[in-house]
PDB file of C-alpha atoms (C1' of nucleotides) in Angstrom:
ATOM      1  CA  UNK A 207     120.400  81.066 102.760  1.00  0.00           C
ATOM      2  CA  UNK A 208     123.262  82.408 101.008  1.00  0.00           C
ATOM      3  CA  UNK A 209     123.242  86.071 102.972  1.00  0.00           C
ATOM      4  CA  UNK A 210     126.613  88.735 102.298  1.00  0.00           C
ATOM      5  CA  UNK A 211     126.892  89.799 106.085  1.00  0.00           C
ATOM      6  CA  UNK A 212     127.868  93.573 106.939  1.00  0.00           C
ATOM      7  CA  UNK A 213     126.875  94.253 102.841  1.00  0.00           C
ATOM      8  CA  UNK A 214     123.804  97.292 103.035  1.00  0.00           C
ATOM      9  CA  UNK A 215     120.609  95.984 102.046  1.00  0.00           C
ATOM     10  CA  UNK A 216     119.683  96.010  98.683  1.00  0.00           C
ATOM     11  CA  UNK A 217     116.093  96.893  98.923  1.00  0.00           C
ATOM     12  CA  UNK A 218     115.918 101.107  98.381  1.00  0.00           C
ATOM     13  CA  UNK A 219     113.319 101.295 101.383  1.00  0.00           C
ATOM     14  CA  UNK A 220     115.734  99.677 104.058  1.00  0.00           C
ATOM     15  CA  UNK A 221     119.014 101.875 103.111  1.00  0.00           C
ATOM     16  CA  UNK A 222     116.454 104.757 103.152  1.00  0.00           C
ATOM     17  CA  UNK A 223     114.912 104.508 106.593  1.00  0.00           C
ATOM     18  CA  UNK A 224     118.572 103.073 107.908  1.00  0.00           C
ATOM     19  CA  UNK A 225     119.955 106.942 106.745  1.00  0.00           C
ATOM     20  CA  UNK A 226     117.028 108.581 108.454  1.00  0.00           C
ATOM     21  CA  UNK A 227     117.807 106.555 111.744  1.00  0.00           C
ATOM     22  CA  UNK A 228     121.533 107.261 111.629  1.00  0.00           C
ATOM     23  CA  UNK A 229     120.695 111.214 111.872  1.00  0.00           C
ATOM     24  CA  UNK A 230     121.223 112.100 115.558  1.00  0.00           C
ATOM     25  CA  UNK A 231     119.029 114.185 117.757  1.00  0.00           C
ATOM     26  CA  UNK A 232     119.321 117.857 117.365  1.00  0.00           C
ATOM     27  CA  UNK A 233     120.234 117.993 114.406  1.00  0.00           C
ATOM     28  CA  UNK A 234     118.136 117.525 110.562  1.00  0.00           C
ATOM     29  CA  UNK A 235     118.847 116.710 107.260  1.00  0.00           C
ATOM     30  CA  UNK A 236     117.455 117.387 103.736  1.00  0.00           C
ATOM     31  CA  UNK A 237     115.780 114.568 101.710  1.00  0.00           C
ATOM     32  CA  UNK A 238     118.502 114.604  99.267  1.00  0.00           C
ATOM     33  CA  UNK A 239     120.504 114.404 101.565  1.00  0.00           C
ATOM     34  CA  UNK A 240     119.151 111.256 103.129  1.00  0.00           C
ATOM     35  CA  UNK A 241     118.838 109.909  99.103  1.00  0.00           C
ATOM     36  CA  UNK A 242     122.773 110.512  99.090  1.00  0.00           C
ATOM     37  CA  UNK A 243     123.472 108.986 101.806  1.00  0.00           C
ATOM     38  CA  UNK A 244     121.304 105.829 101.347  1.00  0.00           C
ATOM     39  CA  UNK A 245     122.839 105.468  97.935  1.00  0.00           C
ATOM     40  CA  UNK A 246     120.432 106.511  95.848  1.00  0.00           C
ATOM     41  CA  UNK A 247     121.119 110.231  94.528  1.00  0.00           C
ATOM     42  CA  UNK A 248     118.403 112.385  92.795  1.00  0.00           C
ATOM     43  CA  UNK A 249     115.820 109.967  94.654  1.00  0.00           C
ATOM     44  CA  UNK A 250     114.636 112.626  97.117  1.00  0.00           C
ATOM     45  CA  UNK A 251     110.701 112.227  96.332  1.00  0.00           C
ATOM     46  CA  UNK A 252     111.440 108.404  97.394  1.00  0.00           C
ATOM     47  CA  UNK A 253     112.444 109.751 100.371  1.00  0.00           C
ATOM     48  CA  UNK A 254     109.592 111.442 100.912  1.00  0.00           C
ATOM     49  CA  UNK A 255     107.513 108.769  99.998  1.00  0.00           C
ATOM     50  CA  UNK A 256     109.268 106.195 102.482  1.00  0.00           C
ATOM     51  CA  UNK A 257     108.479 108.653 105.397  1.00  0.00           C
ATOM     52  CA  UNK A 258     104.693 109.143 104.444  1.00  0.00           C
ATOM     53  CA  UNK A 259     104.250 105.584 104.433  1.00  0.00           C
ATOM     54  CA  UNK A 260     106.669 104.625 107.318  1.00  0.00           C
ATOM     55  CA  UNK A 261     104.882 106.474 110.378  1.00  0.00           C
ATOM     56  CA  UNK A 262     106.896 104.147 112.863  1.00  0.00           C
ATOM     57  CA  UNK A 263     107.310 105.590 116.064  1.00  0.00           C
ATOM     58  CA  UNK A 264     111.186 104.596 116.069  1.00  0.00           C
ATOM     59  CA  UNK A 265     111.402 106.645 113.156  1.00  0.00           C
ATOM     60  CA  UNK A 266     113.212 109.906 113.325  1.00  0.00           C
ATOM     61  CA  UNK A 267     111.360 111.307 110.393  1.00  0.00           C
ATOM     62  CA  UNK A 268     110.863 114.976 112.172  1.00  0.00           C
ATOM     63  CA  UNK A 269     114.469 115.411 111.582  1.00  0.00           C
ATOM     64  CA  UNK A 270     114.026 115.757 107.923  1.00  0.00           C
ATOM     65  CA  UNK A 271     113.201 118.649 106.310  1.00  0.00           C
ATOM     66  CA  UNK A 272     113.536 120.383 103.305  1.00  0.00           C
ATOM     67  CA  UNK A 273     116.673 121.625 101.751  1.00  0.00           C
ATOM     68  CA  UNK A 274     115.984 124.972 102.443  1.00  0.00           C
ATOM     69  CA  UNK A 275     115.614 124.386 106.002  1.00  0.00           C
ATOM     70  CA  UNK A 276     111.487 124.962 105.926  1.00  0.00           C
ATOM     71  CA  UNK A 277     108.802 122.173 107.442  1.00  0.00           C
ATOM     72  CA  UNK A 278     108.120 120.057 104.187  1.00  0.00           C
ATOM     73  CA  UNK A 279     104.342 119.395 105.346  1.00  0.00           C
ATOM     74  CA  UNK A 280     101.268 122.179 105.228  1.00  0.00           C
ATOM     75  CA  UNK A 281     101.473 124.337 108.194  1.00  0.00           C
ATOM     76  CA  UNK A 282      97.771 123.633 108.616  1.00  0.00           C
ATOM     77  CA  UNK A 283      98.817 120.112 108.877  1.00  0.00           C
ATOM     78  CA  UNK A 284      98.330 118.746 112.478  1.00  0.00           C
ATOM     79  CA  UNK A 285     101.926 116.962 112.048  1.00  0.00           C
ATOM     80  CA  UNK A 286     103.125 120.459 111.430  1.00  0.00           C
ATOM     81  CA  UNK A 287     103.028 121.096 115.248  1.00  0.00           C
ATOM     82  CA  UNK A 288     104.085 117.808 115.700  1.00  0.00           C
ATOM     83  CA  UNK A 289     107.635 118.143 113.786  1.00  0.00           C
ATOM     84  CA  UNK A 290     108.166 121.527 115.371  1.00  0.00           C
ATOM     85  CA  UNK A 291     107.821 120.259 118.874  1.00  0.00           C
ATOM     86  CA  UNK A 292     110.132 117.190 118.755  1.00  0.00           C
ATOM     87  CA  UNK A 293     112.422 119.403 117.153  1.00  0.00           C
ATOM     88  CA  UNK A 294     112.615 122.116 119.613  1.00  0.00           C
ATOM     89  CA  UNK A 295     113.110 119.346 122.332  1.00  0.00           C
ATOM     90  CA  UNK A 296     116.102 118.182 120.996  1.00  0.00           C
ATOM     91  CA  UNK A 297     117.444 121.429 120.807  1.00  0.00           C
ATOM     92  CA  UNK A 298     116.992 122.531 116.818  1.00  0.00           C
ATOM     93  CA  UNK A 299     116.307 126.071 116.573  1.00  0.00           C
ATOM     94  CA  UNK A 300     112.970 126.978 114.652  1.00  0.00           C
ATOM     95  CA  UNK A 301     111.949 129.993 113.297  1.00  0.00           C
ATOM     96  CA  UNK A 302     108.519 130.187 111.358  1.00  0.00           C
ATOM     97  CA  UNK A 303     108.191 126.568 109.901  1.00  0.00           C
ATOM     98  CA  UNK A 304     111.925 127.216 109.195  1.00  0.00           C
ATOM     99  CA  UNK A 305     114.845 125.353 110.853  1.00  0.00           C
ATOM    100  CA  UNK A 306     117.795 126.654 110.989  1.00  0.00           C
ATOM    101  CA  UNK A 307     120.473 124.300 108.467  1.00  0.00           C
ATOM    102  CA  UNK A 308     124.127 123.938 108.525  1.00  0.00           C
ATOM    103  CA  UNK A 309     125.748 126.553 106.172  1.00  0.00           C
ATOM    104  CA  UNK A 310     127.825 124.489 103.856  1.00  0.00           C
ATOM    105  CA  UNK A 311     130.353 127.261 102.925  1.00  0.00           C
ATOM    106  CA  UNK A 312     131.582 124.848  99.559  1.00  0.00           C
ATOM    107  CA  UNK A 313     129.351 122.789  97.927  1.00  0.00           C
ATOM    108  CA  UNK A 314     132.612 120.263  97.798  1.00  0.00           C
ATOM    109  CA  UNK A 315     132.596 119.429 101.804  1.00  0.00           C
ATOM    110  CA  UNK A 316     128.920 118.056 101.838  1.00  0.00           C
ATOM    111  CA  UNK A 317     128.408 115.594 104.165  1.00  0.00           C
ATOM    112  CA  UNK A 318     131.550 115.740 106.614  1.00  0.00           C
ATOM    113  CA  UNK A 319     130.403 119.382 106.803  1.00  0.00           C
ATOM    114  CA  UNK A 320     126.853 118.046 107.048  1.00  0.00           C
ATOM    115  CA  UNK A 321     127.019 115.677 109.881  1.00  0.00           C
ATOM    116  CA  UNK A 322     129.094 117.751 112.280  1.00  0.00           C
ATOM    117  CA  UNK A 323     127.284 119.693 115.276  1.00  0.00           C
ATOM    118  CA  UNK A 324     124.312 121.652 114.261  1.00  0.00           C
ATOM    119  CA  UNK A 325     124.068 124.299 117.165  1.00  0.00           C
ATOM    120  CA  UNK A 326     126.954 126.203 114.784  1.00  0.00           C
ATOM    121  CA  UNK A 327     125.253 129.167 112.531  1.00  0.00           C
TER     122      UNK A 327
ATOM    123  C1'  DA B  50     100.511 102.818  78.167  1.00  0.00           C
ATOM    124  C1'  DC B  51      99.421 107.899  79.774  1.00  0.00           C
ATOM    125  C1'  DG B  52      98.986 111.773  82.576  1.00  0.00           C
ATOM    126  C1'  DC B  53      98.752 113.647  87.500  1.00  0.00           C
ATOM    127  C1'  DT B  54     100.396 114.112  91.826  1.00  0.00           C
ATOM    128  C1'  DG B  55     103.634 114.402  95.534  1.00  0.00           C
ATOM    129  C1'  DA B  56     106.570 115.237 103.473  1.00  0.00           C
ATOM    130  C1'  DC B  57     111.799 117.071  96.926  1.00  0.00           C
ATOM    131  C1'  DA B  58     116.223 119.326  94.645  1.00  0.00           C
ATOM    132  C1'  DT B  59     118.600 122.643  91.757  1.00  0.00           C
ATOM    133  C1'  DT B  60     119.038 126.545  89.018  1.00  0.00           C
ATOM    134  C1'  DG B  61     117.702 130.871  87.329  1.00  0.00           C
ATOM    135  C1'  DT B  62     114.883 135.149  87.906  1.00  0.00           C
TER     136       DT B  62
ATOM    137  C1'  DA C 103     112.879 135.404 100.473  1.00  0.00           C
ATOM    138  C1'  DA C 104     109.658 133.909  96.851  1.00  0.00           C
ATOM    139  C1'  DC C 105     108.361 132.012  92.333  1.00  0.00           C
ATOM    140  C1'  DA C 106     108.956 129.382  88.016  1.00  0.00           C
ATOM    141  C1'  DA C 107     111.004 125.899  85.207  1.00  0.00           C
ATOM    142  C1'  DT C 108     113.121 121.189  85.052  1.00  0.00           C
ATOM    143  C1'  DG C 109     114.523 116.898  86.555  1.00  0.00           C
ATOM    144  C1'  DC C 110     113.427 113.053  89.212  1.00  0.00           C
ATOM    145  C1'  DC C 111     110.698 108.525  90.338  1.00  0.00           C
ATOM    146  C1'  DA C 112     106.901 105.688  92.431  1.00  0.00           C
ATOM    147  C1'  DG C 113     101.882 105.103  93.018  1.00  0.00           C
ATOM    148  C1'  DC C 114      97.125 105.693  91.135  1.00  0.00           C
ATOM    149  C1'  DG C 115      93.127 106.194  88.054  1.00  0.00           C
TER     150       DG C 115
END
DNA sequence: ACGCTGACATTGT
DNA sequence: AACAATGCCAGCG
């Protein structure tokens, strides 16, 4: 078959869940964010839909959150608990359903800013 | 085809 | 911090 070697797959899904698995432990990221970085800005609710569906185990999905830091799933949500836990064992600081995010000082430096250690602010 | 819904984001109040 | 209005796009009835 005809394959382009080191090209990123062209199939949405697969960039998605590749930008979910490249965020390291202790640290989170918004769904935008993850739509951004998988190529596919303004797709956020894909995002979303990709980790509802994708439950695999390999999956880093407690890592993503919601822009403004918070839980995106119900409190009253047994996965709630879940996210909160893995979280706090890598480290991530949370505060009632809240995480606390990187404070982007200029919207300009996004995801250099973004990427760099968490445990700052 | 149409309208709702949803692990969302951004902007304005 | 919280809420509302829009924009966004894929599944479902």
């Amino acid at each position: 078959m005809v394959e382009h070697p080191q090209l990123p797959p062209s199939d949405p899904v697969a960039r998605i869940l590749a930008a979910i698995r490249a965020v390291p432990a202790g640290q989170v990221a918004g769904y935008g964010h993850i739509a951004r970085r998988a190529g596919l800005p303004g797709r956020a609710r894909l995002v979303a839909r990709v980790l509802r569906e994708h439950h695999a185990p390999s999956l880093p999905w407690h890592r993503i959150v919601r822009s403004d830091g918070a839980i995106a799933i119900p409190r009253t949500s047994p996965g709630f608990d879940e996210q909160v836990r893995r979280l706090q064992r890598e480290g991530v600081v949370v505060i009632n359903g809240r995480v606390r995010m990187p404070a982007v000082d200029s919207p300009d430096t996004l995801d250099a800013a973004l990427w760099g250690p968490a445990s700052r602010r």
